[in-house]
Coordinates of C-alpha atoms in Angstrom, one line a residue:
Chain A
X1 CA 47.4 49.5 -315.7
X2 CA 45.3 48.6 -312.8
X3 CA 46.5 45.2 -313.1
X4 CA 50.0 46.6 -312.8
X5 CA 49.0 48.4 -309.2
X6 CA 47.5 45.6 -307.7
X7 CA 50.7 43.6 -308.5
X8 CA 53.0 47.0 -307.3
X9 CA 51.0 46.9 -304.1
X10 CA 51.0 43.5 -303.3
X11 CA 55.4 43.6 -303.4
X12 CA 55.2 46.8 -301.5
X13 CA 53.4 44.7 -298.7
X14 CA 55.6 41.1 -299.1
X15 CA 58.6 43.3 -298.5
X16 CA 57.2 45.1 -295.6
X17 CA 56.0 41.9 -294.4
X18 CA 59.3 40.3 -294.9
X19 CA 61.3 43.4 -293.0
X20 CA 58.5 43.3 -290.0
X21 CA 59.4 39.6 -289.6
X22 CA 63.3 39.6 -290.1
X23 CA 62.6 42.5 -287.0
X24 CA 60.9 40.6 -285.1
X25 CA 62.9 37.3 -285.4
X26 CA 66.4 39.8 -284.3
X27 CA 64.6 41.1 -281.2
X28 CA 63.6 38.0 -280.0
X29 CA 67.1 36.8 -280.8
X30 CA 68.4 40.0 -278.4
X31 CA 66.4 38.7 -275.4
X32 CA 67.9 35.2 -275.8
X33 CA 71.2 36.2 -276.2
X34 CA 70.9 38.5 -272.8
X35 CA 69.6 36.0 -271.3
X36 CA 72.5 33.7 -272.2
X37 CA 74.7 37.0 -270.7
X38 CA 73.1 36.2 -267.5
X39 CA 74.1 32.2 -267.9
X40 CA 77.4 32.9 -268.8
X41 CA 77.7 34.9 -265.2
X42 CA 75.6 32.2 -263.3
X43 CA 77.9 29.1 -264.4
X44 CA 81.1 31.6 -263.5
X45 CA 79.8 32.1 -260.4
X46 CA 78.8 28.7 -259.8
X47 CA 82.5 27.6 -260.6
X48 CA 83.8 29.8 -258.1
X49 CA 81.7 28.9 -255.3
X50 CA 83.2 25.0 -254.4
X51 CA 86.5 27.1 -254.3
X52 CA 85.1 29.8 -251.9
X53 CA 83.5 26.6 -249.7
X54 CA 87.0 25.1 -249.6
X55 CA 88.9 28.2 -248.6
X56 CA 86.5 29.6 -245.6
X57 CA 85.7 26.2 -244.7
X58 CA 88.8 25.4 -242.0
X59 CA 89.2 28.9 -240.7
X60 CA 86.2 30.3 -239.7
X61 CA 83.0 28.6 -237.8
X62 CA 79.8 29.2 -239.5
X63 CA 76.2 28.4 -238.2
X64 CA 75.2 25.0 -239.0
X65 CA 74.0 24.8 -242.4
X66 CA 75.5 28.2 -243.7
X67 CA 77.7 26.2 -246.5
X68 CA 75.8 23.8 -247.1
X69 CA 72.7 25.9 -247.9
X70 CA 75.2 28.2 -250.2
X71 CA 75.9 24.5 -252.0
X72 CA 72.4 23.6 -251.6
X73 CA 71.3 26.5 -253.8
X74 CA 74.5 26.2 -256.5
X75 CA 73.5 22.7 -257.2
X76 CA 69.9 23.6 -257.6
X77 CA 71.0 26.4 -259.9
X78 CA 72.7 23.8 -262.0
X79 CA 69.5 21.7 -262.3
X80 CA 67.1 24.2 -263.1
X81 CA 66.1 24.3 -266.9
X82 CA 67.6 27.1 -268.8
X83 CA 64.3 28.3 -270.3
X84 CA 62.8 28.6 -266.8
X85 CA 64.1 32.2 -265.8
X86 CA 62.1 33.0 -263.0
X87 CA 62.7 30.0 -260.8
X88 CA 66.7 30.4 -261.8
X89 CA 67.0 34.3 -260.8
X90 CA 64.7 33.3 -257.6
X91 CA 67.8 31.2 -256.6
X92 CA 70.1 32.9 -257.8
X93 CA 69.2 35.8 -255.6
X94 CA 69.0 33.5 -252.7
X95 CA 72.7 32.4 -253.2
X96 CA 73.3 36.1 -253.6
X97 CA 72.2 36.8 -250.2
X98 CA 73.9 33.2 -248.7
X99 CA 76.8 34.2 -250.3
X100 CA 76.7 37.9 -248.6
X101 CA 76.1 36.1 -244.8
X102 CA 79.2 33.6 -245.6
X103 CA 81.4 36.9 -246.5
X104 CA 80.1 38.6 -243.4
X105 CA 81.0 35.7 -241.5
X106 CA 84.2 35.8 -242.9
X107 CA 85.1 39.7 -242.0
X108 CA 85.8 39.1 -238.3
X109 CA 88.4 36.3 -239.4
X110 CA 91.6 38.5 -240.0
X111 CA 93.3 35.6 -241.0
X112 CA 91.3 35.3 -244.0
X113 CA 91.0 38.7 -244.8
X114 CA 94.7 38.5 -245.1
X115 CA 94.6 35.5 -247.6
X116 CA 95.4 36.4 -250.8
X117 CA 93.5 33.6 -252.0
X118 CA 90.1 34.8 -250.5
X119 CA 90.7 38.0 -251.3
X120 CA 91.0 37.0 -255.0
X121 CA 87.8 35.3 -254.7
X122 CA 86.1 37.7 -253.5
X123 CA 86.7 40.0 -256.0
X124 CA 85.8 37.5 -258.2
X125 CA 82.4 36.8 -256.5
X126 CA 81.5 40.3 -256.1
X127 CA 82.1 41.4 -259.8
X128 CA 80.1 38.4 -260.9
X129 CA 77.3 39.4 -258.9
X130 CA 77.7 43.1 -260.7
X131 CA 78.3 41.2 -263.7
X132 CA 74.5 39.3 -263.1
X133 CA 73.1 42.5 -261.8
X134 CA 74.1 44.3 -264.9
X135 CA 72.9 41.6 -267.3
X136 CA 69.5 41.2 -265.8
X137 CA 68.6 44.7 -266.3
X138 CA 69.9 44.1 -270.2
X139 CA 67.7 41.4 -270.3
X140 CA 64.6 43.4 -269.2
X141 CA 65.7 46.2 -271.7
X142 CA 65.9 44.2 -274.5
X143 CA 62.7 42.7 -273.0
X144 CA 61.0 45.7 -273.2
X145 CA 62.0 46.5 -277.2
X146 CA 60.7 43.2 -278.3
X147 CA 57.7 43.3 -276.2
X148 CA 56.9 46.7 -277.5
X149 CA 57.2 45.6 -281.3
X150 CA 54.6 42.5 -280.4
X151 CA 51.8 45.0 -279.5
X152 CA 52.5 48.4 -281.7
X153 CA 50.7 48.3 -285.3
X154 CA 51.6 46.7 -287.8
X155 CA 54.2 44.6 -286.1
X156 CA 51.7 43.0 -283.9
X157 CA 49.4 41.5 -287.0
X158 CA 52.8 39.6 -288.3
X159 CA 53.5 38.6 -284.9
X160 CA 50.3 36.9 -284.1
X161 CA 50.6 35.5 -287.6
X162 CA 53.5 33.3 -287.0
X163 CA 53.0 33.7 -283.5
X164 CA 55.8 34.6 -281.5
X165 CA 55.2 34.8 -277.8
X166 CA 56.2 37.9 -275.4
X167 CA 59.3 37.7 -273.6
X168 CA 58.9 37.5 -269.5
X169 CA 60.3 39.7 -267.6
X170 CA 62.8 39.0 -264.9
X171 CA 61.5 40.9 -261.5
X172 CA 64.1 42.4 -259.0
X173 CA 63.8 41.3 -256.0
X174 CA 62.6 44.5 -253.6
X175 CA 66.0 45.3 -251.9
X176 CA 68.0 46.0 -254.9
X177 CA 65.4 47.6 -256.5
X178 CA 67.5 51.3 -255.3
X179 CA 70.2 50.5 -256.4
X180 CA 71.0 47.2 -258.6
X181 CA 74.9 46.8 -257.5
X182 CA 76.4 44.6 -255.2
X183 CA 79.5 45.2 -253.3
X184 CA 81.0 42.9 -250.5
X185 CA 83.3 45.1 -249.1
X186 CA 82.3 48.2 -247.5
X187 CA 84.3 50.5 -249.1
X188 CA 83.2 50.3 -252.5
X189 CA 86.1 49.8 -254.8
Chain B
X1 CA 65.5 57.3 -280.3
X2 CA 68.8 55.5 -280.3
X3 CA 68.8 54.9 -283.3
X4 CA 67.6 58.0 -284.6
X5 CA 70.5 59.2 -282.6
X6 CA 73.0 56.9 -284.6
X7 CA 71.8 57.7 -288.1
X8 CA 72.1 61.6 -287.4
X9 CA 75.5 61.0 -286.5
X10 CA 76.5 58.9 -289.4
X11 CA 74.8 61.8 -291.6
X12 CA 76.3 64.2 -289.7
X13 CA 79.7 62.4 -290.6
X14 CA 79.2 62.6 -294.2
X15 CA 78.3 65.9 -294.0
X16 CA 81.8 66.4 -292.2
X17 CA 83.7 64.6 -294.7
X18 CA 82.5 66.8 -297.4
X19 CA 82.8 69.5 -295.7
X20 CA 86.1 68.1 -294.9
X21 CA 86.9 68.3 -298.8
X22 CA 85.5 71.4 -299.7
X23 CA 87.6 72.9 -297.1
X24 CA 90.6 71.4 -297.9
X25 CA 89.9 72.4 -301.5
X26 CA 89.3 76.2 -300.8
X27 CA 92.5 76.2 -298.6
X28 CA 94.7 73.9 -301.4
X29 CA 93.2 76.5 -303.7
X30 CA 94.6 79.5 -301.9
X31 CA 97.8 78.2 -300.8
X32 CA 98.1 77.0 -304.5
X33 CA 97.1 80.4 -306.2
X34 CA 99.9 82.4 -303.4
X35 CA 102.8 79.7 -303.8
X36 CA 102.6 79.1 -307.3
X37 CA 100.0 81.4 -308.6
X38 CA 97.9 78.5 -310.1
X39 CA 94.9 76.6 -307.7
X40 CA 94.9 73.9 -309.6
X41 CA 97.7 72.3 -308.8
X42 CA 96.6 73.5 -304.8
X43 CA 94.2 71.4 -305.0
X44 CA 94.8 68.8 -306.5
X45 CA 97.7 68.1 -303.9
X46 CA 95.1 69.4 -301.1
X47 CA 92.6 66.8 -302.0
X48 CA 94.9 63.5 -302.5
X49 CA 96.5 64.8 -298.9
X50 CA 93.2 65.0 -297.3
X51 CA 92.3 61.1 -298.8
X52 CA 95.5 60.0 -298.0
X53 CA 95.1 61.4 -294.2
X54 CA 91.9 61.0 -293.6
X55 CA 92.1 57.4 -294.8
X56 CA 95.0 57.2 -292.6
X57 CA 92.8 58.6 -289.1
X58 CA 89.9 56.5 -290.1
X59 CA 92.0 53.4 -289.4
X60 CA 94.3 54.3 -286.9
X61 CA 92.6 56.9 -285.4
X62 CA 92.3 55.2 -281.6
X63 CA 96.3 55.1 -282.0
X64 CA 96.5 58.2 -282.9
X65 CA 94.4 59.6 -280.5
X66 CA 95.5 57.8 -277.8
X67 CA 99.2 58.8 -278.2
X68 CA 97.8 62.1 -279.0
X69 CA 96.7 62.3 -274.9
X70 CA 99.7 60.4 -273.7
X71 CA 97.5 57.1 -273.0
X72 CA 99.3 53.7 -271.9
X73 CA 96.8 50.7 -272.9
X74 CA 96.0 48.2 -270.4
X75 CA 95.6 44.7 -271.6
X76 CA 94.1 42.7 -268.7
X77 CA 91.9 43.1 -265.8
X78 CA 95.2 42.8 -263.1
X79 CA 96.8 46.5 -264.0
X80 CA 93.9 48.3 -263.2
X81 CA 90.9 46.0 -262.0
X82 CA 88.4 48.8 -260.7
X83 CA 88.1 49.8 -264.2
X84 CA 88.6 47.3 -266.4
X85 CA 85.7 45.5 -264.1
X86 CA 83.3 48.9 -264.6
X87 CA 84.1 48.8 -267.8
X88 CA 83.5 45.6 -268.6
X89 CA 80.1 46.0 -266.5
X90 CA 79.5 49.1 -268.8
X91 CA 79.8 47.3 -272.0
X92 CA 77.7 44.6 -270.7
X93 CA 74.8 46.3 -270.3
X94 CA 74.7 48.9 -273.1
X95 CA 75.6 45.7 -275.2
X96 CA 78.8 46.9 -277.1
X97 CA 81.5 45.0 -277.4
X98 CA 84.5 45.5 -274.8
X99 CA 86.7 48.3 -275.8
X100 CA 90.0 49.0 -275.6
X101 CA 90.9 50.4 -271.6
X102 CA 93.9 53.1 -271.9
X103 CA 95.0 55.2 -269.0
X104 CA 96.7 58.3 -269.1
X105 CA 98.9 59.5 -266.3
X106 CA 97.9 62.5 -265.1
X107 CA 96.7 63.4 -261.4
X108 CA 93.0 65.6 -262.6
X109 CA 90.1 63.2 -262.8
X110 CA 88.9 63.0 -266.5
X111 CA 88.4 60.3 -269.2
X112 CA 87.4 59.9 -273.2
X113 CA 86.2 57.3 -275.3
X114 CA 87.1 57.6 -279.1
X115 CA 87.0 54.9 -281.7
X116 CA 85.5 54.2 -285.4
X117 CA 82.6 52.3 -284.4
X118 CA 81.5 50.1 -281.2
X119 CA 83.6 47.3 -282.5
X120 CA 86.9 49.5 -282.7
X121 CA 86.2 51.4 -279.2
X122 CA 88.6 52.4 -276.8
X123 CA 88.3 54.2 -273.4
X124 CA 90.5 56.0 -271.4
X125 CA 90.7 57.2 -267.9
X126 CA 93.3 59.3 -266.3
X127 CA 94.9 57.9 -263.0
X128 CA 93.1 60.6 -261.1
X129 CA 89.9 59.5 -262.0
X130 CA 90.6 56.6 -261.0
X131 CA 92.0 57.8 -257.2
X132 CA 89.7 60.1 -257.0
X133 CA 85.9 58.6 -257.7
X134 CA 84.3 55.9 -255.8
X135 CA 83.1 52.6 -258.3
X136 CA 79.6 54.3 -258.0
X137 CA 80.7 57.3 -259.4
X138 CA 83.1 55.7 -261.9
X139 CA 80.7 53.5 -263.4
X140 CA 78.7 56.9 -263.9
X141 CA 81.7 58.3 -266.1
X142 CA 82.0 54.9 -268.1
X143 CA 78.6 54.4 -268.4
X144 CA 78.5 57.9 -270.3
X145 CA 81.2 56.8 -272.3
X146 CA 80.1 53.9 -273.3
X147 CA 76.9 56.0 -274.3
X148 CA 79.1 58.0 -277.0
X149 CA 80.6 54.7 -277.9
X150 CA 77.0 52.9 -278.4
X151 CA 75.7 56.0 -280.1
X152 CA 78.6 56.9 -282.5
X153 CA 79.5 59.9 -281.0
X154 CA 83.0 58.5 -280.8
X155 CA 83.3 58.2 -285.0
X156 CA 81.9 61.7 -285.2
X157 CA 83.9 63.4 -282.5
X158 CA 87.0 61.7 -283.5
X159 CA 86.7 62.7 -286.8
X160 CA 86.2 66.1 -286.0
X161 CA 89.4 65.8 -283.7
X162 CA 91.8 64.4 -287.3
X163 CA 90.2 67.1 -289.3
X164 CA 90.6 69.8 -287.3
X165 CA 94.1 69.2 -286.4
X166 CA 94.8 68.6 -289.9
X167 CA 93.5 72.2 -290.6
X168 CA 95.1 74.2 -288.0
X169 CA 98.2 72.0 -289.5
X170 CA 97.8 73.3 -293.2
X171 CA 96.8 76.5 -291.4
X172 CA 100.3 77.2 -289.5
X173 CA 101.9 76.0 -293.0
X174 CA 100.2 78.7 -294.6
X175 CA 101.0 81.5 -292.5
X176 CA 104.7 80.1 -291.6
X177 CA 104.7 80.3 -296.1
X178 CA 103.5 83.5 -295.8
X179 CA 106.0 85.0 -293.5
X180 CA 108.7 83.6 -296.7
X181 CA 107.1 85.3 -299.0
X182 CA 105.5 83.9 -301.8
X183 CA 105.6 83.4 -305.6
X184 CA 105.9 86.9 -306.7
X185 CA 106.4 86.8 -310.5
X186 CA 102.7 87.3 -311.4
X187 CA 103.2 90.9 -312.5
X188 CA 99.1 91.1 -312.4
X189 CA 99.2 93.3 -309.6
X190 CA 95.8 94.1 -308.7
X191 CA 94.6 90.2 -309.5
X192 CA 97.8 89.2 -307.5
X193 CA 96.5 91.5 -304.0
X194 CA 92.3 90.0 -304.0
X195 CA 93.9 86.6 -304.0
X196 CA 96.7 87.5 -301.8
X197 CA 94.2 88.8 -299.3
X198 CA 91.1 85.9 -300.0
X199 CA 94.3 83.5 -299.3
X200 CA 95.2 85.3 -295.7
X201 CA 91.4 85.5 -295.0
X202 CA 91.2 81.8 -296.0
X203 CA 94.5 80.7 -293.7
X204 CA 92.9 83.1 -290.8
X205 CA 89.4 81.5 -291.0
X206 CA 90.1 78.3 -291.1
X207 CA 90.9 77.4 -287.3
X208 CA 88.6 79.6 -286.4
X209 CA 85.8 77.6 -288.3
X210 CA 87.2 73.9 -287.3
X211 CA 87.0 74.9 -283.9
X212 CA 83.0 76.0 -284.5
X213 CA 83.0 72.5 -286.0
X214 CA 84.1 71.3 -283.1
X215 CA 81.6 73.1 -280.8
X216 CA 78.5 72.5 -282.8
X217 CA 79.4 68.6 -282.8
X218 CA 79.8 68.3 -278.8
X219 CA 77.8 70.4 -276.7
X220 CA 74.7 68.8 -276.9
X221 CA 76.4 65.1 -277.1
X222 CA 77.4 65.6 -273.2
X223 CA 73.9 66.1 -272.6
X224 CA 72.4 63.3 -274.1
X225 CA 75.6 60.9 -273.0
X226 CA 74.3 62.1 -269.4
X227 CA 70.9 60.9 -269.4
X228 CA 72.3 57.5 -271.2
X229 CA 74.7 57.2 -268.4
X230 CA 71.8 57.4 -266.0
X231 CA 70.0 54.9 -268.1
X232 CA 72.3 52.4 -268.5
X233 CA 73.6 52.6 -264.2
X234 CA 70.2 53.7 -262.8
X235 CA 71.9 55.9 -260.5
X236 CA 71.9 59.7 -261.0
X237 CA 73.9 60.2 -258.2
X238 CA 76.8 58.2 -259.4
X239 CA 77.1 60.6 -262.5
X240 CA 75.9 63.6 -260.0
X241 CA 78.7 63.2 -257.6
X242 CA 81.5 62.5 -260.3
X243 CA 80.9 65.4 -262.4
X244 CA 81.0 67.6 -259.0
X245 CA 84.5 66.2 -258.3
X246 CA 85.6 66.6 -261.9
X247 CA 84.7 70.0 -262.1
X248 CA 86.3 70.8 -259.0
X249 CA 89.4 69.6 -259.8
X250 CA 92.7 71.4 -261.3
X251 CA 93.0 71.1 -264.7
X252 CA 94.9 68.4 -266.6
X253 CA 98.4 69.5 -267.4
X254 CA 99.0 70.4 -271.0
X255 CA 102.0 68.0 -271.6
X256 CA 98.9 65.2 -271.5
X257 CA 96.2 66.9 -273.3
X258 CA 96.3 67.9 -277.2
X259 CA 94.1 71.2 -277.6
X260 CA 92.5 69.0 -280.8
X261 CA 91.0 66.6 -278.5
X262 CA 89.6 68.2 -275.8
X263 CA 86.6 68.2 -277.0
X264 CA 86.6 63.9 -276.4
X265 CA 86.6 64.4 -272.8
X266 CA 84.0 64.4 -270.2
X267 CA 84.5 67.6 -268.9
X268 CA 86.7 70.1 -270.6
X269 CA 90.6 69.0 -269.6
X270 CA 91.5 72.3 -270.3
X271 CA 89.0 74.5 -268.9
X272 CA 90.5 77.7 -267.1
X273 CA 87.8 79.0 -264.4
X274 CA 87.7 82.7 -266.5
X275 CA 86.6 80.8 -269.7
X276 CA 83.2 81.5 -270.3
X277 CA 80.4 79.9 -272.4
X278 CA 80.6 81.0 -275.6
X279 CA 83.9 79.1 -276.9
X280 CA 83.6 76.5 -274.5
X281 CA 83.7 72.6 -276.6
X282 CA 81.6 71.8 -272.8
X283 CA 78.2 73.0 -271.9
X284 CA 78.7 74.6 -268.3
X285 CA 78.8 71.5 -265.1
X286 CA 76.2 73.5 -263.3
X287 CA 74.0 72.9 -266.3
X288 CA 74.7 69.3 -266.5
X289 CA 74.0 68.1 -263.1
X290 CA 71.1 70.2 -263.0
X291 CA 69.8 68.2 -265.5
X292 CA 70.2 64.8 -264.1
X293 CA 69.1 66.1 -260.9
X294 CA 65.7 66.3 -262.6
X295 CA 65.9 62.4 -263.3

């Protein structure tokens, strides 16, 4: 009879064990699959730019090194490992903001603002950039969950038994910290 | 809490589809007893119509609903890119699949999701909405859409929308029976009266209870859509400022709108400034933004 217990008790816990880990093992999955999200957005973005170069490039005068900078930081997106997030959203926001002077630039060019072309792009651009903003902060959520499940009880002891490691997350940089949307064009929509 | 969310709703749609049954049992029953003075037969013809329908609604019940509100689907981002770009946003970040974009055409800002389940979603916005609200405030509306489409909501609600309509249906059959006169060769008289009147009482109560349905399932749902809205833009205000407009606005015109599924909509599509609280499928705008003012 006692015999019997012991062995009910020990299944009771395999199975819990088993559920904890297949948990586990999904969450982590969510982070990596929001981070791939962001990816998807960063290599869209980063096939649009060459285009956007090409178009603005003969029609309006930039500052030395404006373009070349936005290029600069595309190409040094590209090289970045995947697995290193921080350094790729560092950059990323850095062509955000290059990207933001070259449309300002742009603006006082009516030629180009008639363009149907650049107009197409920058739609593009700017609903990428929503698109990265939006997948950033699904990233940190999903973050958040599996963090969470590492340190609450009893998740935490299967956790450190097969070790998985937290999840970092990705920090925003202080402007958009208000409000996480971009928009190039000043009214809104 | 999400997901605590998501299984009361899928008990809450059992409990529906029972209720559902029972209902449409009671009713076959009475309708049976008056037509051809025997239940039986009621409900056994109830019952296989109420599989037979409700099997129908659960797989084409975004069709349905959509030509229900007179909604044109949009099929790529060029027809309508504000919103199929928010939307697409939307989905993103509460991490549900795209859904369906439909837009009705009808000048009063509103919109609805309705669906099955996150994989068979659809949203739709009316054009006013979309001339009306800035992409701040009309990423607030999808973002609580795309709440009731992450939580279920859209199952539930739409599955109150099919039964309800299909009991207001057998409802007006009844009573248009009634007016016809029955079977009246049970000589039983006094038998013959009780079921005559439990049948009327039965026909009578029946909208009146689908619509109670109705109300339990979706006053607190706007609430809690709300404050997932809010979660999912970070923006209050968005939401704040949209609902403001919305309420402000004429009503939609009743061409559009089917009374069933009003209930689907952000704000009440139908609402008529004298309608107070009490049969309202909406909890009251003042109420709402007062709440996500506190956010």
């Amino acid at each position: 009879m006692i015999g019997w217990i012991i062995f009910g008790v020990i299944v009771v816990i395999i199975l819990l064990w088993i559920g904890i880990y297949n948990g586990l093992v999904q969450a982590r999955m969510r982070t990596q699959e929001s981070w791939s999200q962001i990816d998807v957005q960063l290599k869209r973005r980063n096939d649009l730019i060459p285009n956007l170069v090409e178009t603005v490039k003969g029609s309006a005068k930039f500052e030395q090194g404006t373009l070349e900078k936005v290029v600069g930081l595309r190409n040094a997106i590209t090289q970045t490992p995947t697995n290193d997030h921080q350094k790729t959203m560092e950059l990323s926001d850095q062509l955000t903001n290059g990207l933001k002077s070259i449309f300002a630039v742009a603006e006082s060019y009516p030629d180009l603002r008639a363009s149907n072309q650049y107009n197409k792009l920058m739609e593009e651009l700017s609903n990428t950039e929503n698109k990265i903003a939006y997948s950033r902060q699904l990233f940190n959520t999903t973050t958040a969950n599996y963090n969470t499940k590492l340190q609450s009880f009893p998740t935490n002891l299967v956790a450190k038994v097969h070790s998985f490691k937290p999840s970092e997350f990705l920090e925003t940089p202080a402007e958009e910290r208000e409000v996480t949307k971009v928009s190039f064009d000043e009214n809104g929509l | 809490m999400l997901f605590e969310q998501i299984a009361k709703n899928k008990r809450k749609t059992i409990v529906l589809f029972v209720g559902f049954f029972l209902f449409m049992g009671v009713v076959g029953a009475a309708l049976g007893y008056y037509l051809l003075s025997a239940w039986i037969p009621g409900v056994v013809i109830a019952l296989i119509t109420g599989i037979v329908y409700a099997g129908y609604m659960f797989s084409q019940s975004t069709d349905v609903v959509m030509s229900m509100n007179h909604a044109q689907e949009i099929t790529n981002a060029d027809q309508a890119p504000d919103l199929w770009h928010i939307v697409e946003d939307m989905a993103l970040v509460a991490n549900v699949p795209m859904p369906r974009v439909f837009i009705i055409d009808d000048p009063s800002p509103n919109a609805f999701a309705t669906g099955n389940d996150p994989e068979h979603a659809a949203v739709a916005a009316t054009s006013g909405i979309l001339s009306v609200l800035t992409r701040e405030e009309l990423e607030g509306v999808m973002a609580h859409e795309m709440t009731h489409v992450r939580n279920y909501d859209i199952r539930l609600q739409t599955i109150a929308v099919a039964m309800t309509s299909a009991i207001a249906m057998l409802a007006n059959f009844g009573t248009h029976f009634w007016y016809f006169g029955g079977n009246r060769r049970n000589n039983d008289k006094e038998g013959n009266i009780i079921a005559m009147i439990a049948s009327i009482l039965v026909l009578v109560l029946a909208p009146i209870a689908a619509t109670l349905v109705q109300l339990a399932i979706s006053r607190n749902r706007e609430f809690l859509a709300d404050a997932g809205a809010v979660e999912l833009t970070r923006n209050p205000q968005g939401l704040i400022q949209a609902l403001n407009k919305i309420s402000n606005s004429e009503p939609m015109s009743d061409e559009n709108v089917s009374p069933e599924s009003a209930a689907l909509y952000i704000s009440n599509p139908l609402q008529t400034k004298k309608l107070t609280n009490l049969f309202s499928t909406h909890p009251p705008m003042s109420e709402r933004i007062a709440a996500l003012e506190k956010m």
